[in-house]
mmCIF file of C-alpha atoms in Angstrom:
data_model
loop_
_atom_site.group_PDB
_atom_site.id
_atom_site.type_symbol
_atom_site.label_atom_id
_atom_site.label_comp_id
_atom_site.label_asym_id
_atom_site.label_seq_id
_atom_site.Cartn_x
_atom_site.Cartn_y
_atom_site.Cartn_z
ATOM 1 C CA UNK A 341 3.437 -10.994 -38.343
ATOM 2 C CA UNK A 342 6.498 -11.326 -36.058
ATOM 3 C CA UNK A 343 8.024 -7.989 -36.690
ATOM 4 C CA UNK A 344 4.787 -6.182 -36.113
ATOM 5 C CA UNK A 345 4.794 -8.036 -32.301
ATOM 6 C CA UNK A 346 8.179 -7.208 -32.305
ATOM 7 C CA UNK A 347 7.822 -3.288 -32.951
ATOM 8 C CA UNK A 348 4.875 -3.419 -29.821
ATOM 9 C CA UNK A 349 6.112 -5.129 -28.082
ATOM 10 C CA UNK A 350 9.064 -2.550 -27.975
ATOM 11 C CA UNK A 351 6.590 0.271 -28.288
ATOM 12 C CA UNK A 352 4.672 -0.783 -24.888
ATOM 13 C CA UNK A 353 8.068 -1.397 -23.049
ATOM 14 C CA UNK A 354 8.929 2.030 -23.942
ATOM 15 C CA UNK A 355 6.010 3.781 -23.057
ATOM 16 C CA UNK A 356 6.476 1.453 -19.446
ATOM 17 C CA UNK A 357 9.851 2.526 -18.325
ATOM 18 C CA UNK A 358 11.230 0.919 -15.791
ATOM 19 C CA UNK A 359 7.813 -0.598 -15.207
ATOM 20 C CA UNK A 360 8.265 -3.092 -18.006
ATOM 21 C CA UNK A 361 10.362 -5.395 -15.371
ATOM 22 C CA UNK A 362 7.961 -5.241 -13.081
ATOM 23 C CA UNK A 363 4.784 -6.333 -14.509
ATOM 24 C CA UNK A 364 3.633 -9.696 -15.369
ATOM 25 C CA UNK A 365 4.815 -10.880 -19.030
ATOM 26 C CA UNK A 366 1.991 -12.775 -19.977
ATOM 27 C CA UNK A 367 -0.864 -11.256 -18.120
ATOM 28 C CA UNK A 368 -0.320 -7.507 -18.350
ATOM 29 C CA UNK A 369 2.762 -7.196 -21.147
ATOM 30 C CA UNK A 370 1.199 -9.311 -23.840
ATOM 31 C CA UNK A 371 -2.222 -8.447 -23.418
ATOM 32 C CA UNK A 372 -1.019 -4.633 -23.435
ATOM 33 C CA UNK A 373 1.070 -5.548 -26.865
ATOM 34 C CA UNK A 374 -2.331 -7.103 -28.122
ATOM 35 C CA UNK A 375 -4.133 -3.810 -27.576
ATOM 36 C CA UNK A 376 -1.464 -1.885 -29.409
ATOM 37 C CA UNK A 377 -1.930 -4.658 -32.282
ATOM 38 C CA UNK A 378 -5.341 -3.793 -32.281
ATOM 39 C CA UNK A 379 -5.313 -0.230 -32.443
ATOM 40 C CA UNK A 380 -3.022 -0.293 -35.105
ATOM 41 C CA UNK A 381 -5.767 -2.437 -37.278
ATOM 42 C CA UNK A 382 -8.215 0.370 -36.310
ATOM 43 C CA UNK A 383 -10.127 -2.341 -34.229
ATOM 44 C CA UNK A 384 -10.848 -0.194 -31.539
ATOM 45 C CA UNK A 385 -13.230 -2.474 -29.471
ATOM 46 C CA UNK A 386 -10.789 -5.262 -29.105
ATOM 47 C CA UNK A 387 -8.151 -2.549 -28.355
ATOM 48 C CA UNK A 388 -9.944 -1.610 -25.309
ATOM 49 C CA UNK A 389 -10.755 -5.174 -24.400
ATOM 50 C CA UNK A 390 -6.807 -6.420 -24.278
ATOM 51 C CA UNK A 391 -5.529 -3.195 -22.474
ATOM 52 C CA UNK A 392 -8.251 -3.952 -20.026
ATOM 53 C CA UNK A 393 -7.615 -7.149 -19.227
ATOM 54 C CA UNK A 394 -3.755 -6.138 -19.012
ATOM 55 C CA UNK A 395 -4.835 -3.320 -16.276
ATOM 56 C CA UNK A 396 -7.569 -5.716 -14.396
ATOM 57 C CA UNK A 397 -4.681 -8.611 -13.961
ATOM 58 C CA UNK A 398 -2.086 -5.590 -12.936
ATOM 59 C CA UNK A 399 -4.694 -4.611 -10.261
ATOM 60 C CA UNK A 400 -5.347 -8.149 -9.079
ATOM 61 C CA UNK A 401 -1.127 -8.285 -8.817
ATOM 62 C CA UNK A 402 -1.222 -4.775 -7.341
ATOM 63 C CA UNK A 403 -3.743 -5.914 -4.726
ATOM 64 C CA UNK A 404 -1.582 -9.276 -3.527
ATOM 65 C CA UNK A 405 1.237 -7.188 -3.256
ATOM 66 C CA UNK A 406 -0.545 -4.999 -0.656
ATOM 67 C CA UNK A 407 -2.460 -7.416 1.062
ATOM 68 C CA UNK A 408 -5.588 -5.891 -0.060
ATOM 69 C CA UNK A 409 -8.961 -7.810 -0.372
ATOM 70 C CA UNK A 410 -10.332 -7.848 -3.500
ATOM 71 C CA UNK A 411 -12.564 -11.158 -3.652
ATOM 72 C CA UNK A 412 -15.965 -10.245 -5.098
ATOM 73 C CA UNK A 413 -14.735 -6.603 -6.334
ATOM 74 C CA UNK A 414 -15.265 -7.639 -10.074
ATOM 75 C CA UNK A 415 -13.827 -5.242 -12.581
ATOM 76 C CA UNK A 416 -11.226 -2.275 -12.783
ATOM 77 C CA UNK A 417 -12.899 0.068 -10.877
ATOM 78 C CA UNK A 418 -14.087 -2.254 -7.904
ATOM 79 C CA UNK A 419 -10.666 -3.470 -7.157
ATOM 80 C CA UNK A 420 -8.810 0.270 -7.846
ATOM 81 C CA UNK A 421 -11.922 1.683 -4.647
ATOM 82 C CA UNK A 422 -10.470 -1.704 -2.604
ATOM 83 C CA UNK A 423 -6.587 -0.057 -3.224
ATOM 84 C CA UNK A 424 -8.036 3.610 -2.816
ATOM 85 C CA UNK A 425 -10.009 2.744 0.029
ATOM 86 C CA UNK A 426 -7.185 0.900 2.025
ATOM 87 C CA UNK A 427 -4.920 4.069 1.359
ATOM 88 C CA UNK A 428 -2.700 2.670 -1.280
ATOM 89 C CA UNK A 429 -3.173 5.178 -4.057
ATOM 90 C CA UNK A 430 -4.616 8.610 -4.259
ATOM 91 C CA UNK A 431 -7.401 10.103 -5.850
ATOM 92 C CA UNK A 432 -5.631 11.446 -8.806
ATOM 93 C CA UNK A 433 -4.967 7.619 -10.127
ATOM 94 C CA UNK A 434 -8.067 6.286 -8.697
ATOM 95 C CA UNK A 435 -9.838 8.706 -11.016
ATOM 96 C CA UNK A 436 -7.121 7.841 -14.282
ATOM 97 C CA UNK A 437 -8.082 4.060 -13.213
ATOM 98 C CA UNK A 438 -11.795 5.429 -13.445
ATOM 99 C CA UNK A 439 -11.750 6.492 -16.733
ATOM 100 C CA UNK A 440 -9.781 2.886 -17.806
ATOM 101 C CA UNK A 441 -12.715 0.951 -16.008
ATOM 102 C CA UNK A 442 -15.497 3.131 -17.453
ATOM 103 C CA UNK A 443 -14.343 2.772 -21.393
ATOM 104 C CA UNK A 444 -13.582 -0.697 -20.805
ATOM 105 C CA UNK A 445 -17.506 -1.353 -19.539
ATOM 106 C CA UNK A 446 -18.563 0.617 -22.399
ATOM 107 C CA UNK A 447 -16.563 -2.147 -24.981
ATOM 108 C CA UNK A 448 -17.537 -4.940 -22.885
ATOM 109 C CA UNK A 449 -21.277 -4.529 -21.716
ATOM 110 C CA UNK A 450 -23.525 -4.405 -24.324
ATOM 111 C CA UNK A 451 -26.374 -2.123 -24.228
ATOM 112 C CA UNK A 452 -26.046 0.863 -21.922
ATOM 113 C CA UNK A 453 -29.487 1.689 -19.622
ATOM 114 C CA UNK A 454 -28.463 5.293 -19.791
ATOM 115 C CA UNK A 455 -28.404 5.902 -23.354
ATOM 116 C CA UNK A 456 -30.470 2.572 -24.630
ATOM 117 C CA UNK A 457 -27.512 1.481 -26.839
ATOM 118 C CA UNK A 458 -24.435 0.260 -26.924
ATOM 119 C CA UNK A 459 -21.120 2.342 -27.447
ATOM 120 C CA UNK A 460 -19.417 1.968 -30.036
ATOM 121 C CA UNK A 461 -15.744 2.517 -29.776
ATOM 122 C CA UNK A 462 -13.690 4.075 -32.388
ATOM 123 C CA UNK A 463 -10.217 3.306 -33.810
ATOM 124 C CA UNK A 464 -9.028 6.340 -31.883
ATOM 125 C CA UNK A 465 -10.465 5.687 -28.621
ATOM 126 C CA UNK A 466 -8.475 2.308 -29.463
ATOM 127 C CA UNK A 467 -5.514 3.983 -29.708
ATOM 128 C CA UNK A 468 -5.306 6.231 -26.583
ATOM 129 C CA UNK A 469 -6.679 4.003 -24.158
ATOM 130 C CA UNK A 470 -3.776 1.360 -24.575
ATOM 131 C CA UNK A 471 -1.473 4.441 -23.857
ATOM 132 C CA UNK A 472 -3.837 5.714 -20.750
ATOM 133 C CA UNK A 473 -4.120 2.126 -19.247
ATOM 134 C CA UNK A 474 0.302 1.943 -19.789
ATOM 135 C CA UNK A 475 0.617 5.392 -18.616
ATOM 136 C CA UNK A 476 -1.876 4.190 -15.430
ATOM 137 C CA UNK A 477 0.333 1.200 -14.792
ATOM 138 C CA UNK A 478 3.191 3.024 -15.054
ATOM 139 C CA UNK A 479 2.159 5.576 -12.443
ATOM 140 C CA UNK A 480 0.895 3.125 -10.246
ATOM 141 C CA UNK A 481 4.037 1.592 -9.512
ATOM 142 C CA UNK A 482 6.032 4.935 -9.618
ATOM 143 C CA UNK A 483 3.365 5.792 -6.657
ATOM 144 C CA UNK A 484 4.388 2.012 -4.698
ATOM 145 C CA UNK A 485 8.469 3.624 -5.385
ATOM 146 C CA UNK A 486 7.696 7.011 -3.829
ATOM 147 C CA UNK A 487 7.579 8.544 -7.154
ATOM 148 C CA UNK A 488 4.797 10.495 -8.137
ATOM 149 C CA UNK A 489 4.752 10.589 -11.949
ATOM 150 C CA UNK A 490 1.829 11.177 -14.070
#
């Protein structure tokens, strides 16, 4: 219901700082809420697949800000090498961003060739990755400020 949107809402613009006025409301803030909705209903798949959507549309922003290429660099962790590689952000958030691309391809790809299945993702996998992919947005734009929060 309304107060539960209302309680994550609050919960993700916590966890975001300062950050919360900088992102995008309904491309990285609601989808991030959604997450946190999810995870709370133990639905840890569709946890994973809001939060990354939130994180992929923060990187697309991220990139336009910069002035950084990313047509054709599909996915979290194409567009985070583009921002790496131009010498936007170091290797300590390209590898956080890493492990937010990586879980999200494991929710979103079906059948892995390396282990011949697909993942499943639990309720509590659900649950931290919202947090990693805030706590990743969060840095990120600590790192534009000149502060270098993790």
């Amino acid at each position: 219901g309304s107060r539960e949107v209302a309680e994550a809402t609050l919960t993700i613009r916590e966890e975001l700082g300062d950050a919360a006025a900088q992102v995008d409301h309904d491309q990285v803030l609601l989808p991030l809420v959604a997450g946190l909705r999810h995870a709370a209903a133990s639905s840890g798949r569709e946890a994973v697949l809001q939060a990354g959507i939130a994180v992929e549309n923060f990187l697309t922003h991220t990139a336009a800000h910069h002035g950084t290429n990313v047509a054709g660099a599909h996915g979290i962790n194409a567009k985070m090498d583009r921002l790496k590689y131009d010498g936007h952000y170091p290797a300590k958030l390209l590898n956080v961003c890493k492990y937010v691309g990586h879980v999200r391809n494991a929710a979103d790809h079906g059948s892995d060739a390396d282990i011949g299945a697909p993942w499943d993702i639990t309720a509590q996998t659900g649950r931290n990755y919202v947090f990693v992919a805030t706590m990743l947005i969060r840095s990120m734009l600590a790192h534009r400020a000149g502060v270098h929060d993790i």
